[in-house]
Amino acid sequence: SETAKADGSACTVLIEQEPGSGGIAQVNALVRQLAGFRVRGVRVTGDKVVRAGPVASQAQAGNIRLLQGPWIGPFLDELEGFPQGGMSDMVDALSMAFNELHVAPQPRVTVI
């Protein structure tokens, strides 16, 4: 919720919705916590490596820019280790945000 507050109410919050009733319950709980913001659960399908392909292509072409922040080191470490590395949450969030913006551009999107 701190990220949503920092980004402001003009930004849509996307939440990856896991399959099954547990995923629905989790999204519903987060939507309640983020009252006052536009929030939407997104069901992802398919292999995460395939989902990361479009944004990886753009990064390789030099079309991705990153904002400075304390998160940059861990973010780049995760990208370098993907898909063999243990964590992929930030890669999944990047892929979801890129794919969402590519399909249906919106002013700003926050992914948690």
PDB file of C-alpha atoms in Angstrom:
ATOM      1  CA  SER A   1       0.000   0.000   0.000  1.00  0.00           C
ATOM      2  CA  GLU A   2       2.974   2.344   0.481  1.00  0.00           C
ATOM      3  CA  THR A   3       3.862   2.014  -3.204  1.00  0.00           C
ATOM      4  CA  ALA A   4       0.272   2.763  -4.231  1.00  0.00           C
ATOM      5  CA  LYS A   5       0.244   5.824  -1.957  1.00  0.00           C
ATOM      6  CA  ALA A   6       3.546   7.050  -3.370  1.00  0.00           C
ATOM      7  CA  ASP A   7       2.351   6.570  -6.961  1.00  0.00           C
ATOM      8  CA  GLY A   8      -0.995   8.247  -6.297  1.00  0.00           C
ATOM      9  CA  SER A   9      -4.589   7.437  -7.054  1.00  0.00           C
ATOM     10  CA  ALA A  10      -4.176   8.132 -10.788  1.00  0.00           C
ATOM     11  CA  CYS A  11      -2.102   4.953 -11.037  1.00  0.00           C
ATOM     12  CA  THR A  12      -3.788   1.583 -11.553  1.00  0.00           C
ATOM     13  CA  VAL A  13      -2.598  -1.199  -9.241  1.00  0.00           C
ATOM     14  CA  LEU A  14      -2.286  -4.640 -10.840  1.00  0.00           C
ATOM     15  CA  ILE A  15      -2.131  -7.741  -8.673  1.00  0.00           C
ATOM     16  CA  GLU A  16      -1.128 -11.110 -10.064  1.00  0.00           C
ATOM     17  CA  GLN A  17      -3.997 -13.483  -9.314  1.00  0.00           C
ATOM     18  CA  GLU A  18      -2.963 -17.058  -8.668  1.00  0.00           C
ATOM     19  CA  PRO A  19      -5.348 -19.740  -9.945  1.00  0.00           C
ATOM     20  CA  GLY A  20      -8.049 -21.127  -7.687  1.00  0.00           C
ATOM     21  CA  SER A  21     -10.118 -19.740  -4.849  1.00  0.00           C
ATOM     22  CA  GLY A  22      -7.035 -18.817  -2.798  1.00  0.00           C
ATOM     23  CA  GLY A  23      -5.902 -16.426  -5.526  1.00  0.00           C
ATOM     24  CA  ILE A  24      -9.337 -14.815  -5.692  1.00  0.00           C
ATOM     25  CA  ALA A  25      -9.433 -14.405  -1.906  1.00  0.00           C
ATOM     26  CA  GLN A  26      -5.950 -12.875  -1.874  1.00  0.00           C
ATOM     27  CA  VAL A  27      -6.838 -10.345  -4.575  1.00  0.00           C
ATOM     28  CA  ASN A  28     -10.095  -9.458  -2.813  1.00  0.00           C
ATOM     29  CA  ALA A  29      -8.224  -8.858   0.456  1.00  0.00           C
ATOM     30  CA  LEU A  30      -5.687  -6.607  -1.280  1.00  0.00           C
ATOM     31  CA  VAL A  31      -8.450  -4.691  -3.068  1.00  0.00           C
ATOM     32  CA  ARG A  32     -10.050  -3.983   0.336  1.00  0.00           C
ATOM     33  CA  GLN A  33      -6.690  -2.795   1.714  1.00  0.00           C
ATOM     34  CA  LEU A  34      -6.291  -0.464  -1.256  1.00  0.00           C
ATOM     35  CA  ALA A  35      -9.677   1.253  -1.002  1.00  0.00           C
ATOM     36  CA  GLY A  36      -9.491   4.553  -2.865  1.00  0.00           C
ATOM     37  CA  PHE A  37      -7.241   3.187  -5.619  1.00  0.00           C
ATOM     38  CA  ARG A  38      -8.037   1.550  -8.943  1.00  0.00           C
ATOM     39  CA  VAL A  39      -7.064  -2.087  -8.361  1.00  0.00           C
ATOM     40  CA  ARG A  40      -7.374  -5.074 -10.651  1.00  0.00           C
ATOM     41  CA  GLY A  41      -6.395  -8.712 -10.373  1.00  0.00           C
ATOM     42  CA  VAL A  42      -4.689 -10.133 -13.451  1.00  0.00           C
ATOM     43  CA  ARG A  43      -4.729 -13.857 -14.174  1.00  0.00           C
ATOM     44  CA  VAL A  44      -1.469 -14.827 -15.786  1.00  0.00           C
ATOM     45  CA  THR A  45      -1.172 -17.914 -17.935  1.00  0.00           C
ATOM     46  CA  GLY A  46       1.668 -19.753 -19.564  1.00  0.00           C
ATOM     47  CA  ASP A  47       5.332 -20.047 -18.805  1.00  0.00           C
ATOM     48  CA  LYS A  48       6.964 -17.092 -17.025  1.00  0.00           C
ATOM     49  CA  VAL A  49       9.958 -17.209 -19.392  1.00  0.00           C
ATOM     50  CA  VAL A  50       7.590 -16.798 -22.350  1.00  0.00           C
ATOM     51  CA  ARG A  51       5.745 -13.965 -20.569  1.00  0.00           C
ATOM     52  CA  ALA A  52       9.073 -12.188 -19.993  1.00  0.00           C
ATOM     53  CA  GLY A  53      10.040 -12.444 -23.678  1.00  0.00           C
ATOM     54  CA  PRO A  54       8.492  -9.185 -24.942  1.00  0.00           C
ATOM     55  CA  VAL A  55      10.082  -6.996 -22.259  1.00  0.00           C
ATOM     56  CA  ALA A  56      13.400  -8.864 -22.575  1.00  0.00           C
ATOM     57  CA  SER A  57      13.424  -8.085 -26.310  1.00  0.00           C
ATOM     58  CA  GLN A  58      12.899  -4.403 -25.607  1.00  0.00           C
ATOM     59  CA  ALA A  59      15.600  -4.387 -22.929  1.00  0.00           C
ATOM     60  CA  GLN A  60      18.087  -6.045 -25.298  1.00  0.00           C
ATOM     61  CA  ALA A  61      17.298  -3.352 -27.884  1.00  0.00           C
ATOM     62  CA  GLY A  62      18.028  -0.619 -25.309  1.00  0.00           C
ATOM     63  CA  ASN A  63      14.423   0.548 -25.099  1.00  0.00           C
ATOM     64  CA  ILE A  64      13.987   0.175 -21.330  1.00  0.00           C
ATOM     65  CA  ARG A  65      15.002   2.902 -18.878  1.00  0.00           C
ATOM     66  CA  LEU A  66      15.207   2.457 -15.097  1.00  0.00           C
ATOM     67  CA  LEU A  67      14.696   5.072 -12.406  1.00  0.00           C
ATOM     68  CA  GLN A  68      17.353   5.308  -9.712  1.00  0.00           C
ATOM     69  CA  GLY A  69      16.410   3.921  -6.333  1.00  0.00           C
ATOM     70  CA  PRO A  70      17.524   1.551  -3.602  1.00  0.00           C
ATOM     71  CA  TRP A  71      15.720  -1.293  -5.382  1.00  0.00           C
ATOM     72  CA  ILE A  72      17.904  -1.160  -8.503  1.00  0.00           C
ATOM     73  CA  GLY A  73      20.636  -3.541  -7.271  1.00  0.00           C
ATOM     74  CA  PRO A  74      18.309  -6.352  -6.184  1.00  0.00           C
ATOM     75  CA  PHE A  75      16.202  -5.822  -9.322  1.00  0.00           C
ATOM     76  CA  LEU A  76      19.165  -6.156 -11.683  1.00  0.00           C
ATOM     77  CA  ASP A  77      20.484  -9.152  -9.714  1.00  0.00           C
ATOM     78  CA  GLU A  78      17.137 -10.906 -10.140  1.00  0.00           C
ATOM     79  CA  LEU A  79      17.025 -10.106 -13.856  1.00  0.00           C
ATOM     80  CA  GLU A  80      20.549 -11.477 -14.325  1.00  0.00           C
ATOM     81  CA  GLY A  81      19.687 -14.709 -12.489  1.00  0.00           C
ATOM     82  CA  PHE A  82      16.404 -15.272 -14.324  1.00  0.00           C
ATOM     83  CA  PRO A  83      15.183 -17.959 -14.925  1.00  0.00           C
ATOM     84  CA  GLN A  84      17.700 -20.083 -12.997  1.00  0.00           C
ATOM     85  CA  GLY A  85      17.751 -17.827  -9.934  1.00  0.00           C
ATOM     86  CA  GLY A  86      15.590 -18.612  -6.933  1.00  0.00           C
ATOM     87  CA  MET A  87      13.401 -15.499  -7.054  1.00  0.00           C
ATOM     88  CA  SER A  88      11.353 -14.156  -9.935  1.00  0.00           C
ATOM     89  CA  ASP A  89       8.797 -11.853  -8.303  1.00  0.00           C
ATOM     90  CA  MET A  90      10.266  -8.667  -9.785  1.00  0.00           C
ATOM     91  CA  VAL A  91      10.669 -10.273 -13.219  1.00  0.00           C
ATOM     92  CA  ASP A  92       7.041 -11.432 -13.056  1.00  0.00           C
ATOM     93  CA  ALA A  93       5.917  -7.912 -12.075  1.00  0.00           C
ATOM     94  CA  LEU A  94       7.960  -6.313 -14.858  1.00  0.00           C
ATOM     95  CA  SER A  95       6.566  -8.758 -17.424  1.00  0.00           C
ATOM     96  CA  MET A  96       2.987  -8.234 -16.277  1.00  0.00           C
ATOM     97  CA  ALA A  97       3.309  -4.439 -16.301  1.00  0.00           C
ATOM     98  CA  PHE A  98       4.987  -4.353 -19.708  1.00  0.00           C
ATOM     99  CA  ASN A  99       2.491  -6.732 -21.266  1.00  0.00           C
ATOM    100  CA  GLU A 100      -0.429  -4.822 -19.730  1.00  0.00           C
ATOM    101  CA  LEU A 101       0.844  -1.470 -20.987  1.00  0.00           C
ATOM    102  CA  HIS A 102       1.618  -2.855 -24.419  1.00  0.00           C
ATOM    103  CA  VAL A 103      -1.887  -4.263 -24.853  1.00  0.00           C
ATOM    104  CA  ALA A 104      -3.884  -1.450 -23.210  1.00  0.00           C
ATOM    105  CA  PRO A 105      -1.863   1.700 -22.427  1.00  0.00           C
ATOM    106  CA  GLN A 106      -2.827   3.454 -19.205  1.00  0.00           C
ATOM    107  CA  PRO A 107      -1.405   6.604 -17.618  1.00  0.00           C
ATOM    108  CA  ARG A 108       0.487   4.795 -14.839  1.00  0.00           C
ATOM    109  CA  VAL A 109       0.520   1.254 -13.472  1.00  0.00           C
ATOM    110  CA  THR A 110       1.778  -0.045 -10.141  1.00  0.00           C
ATOM    111  CA  VAL A 111       2.357  -3.772  -9.773  1.00  0.00           C
ATOM    112  CA  ILE A 112       2.525  -5.348  -6.325  1.00  0.00           C
TER     113      ILE A 112
END
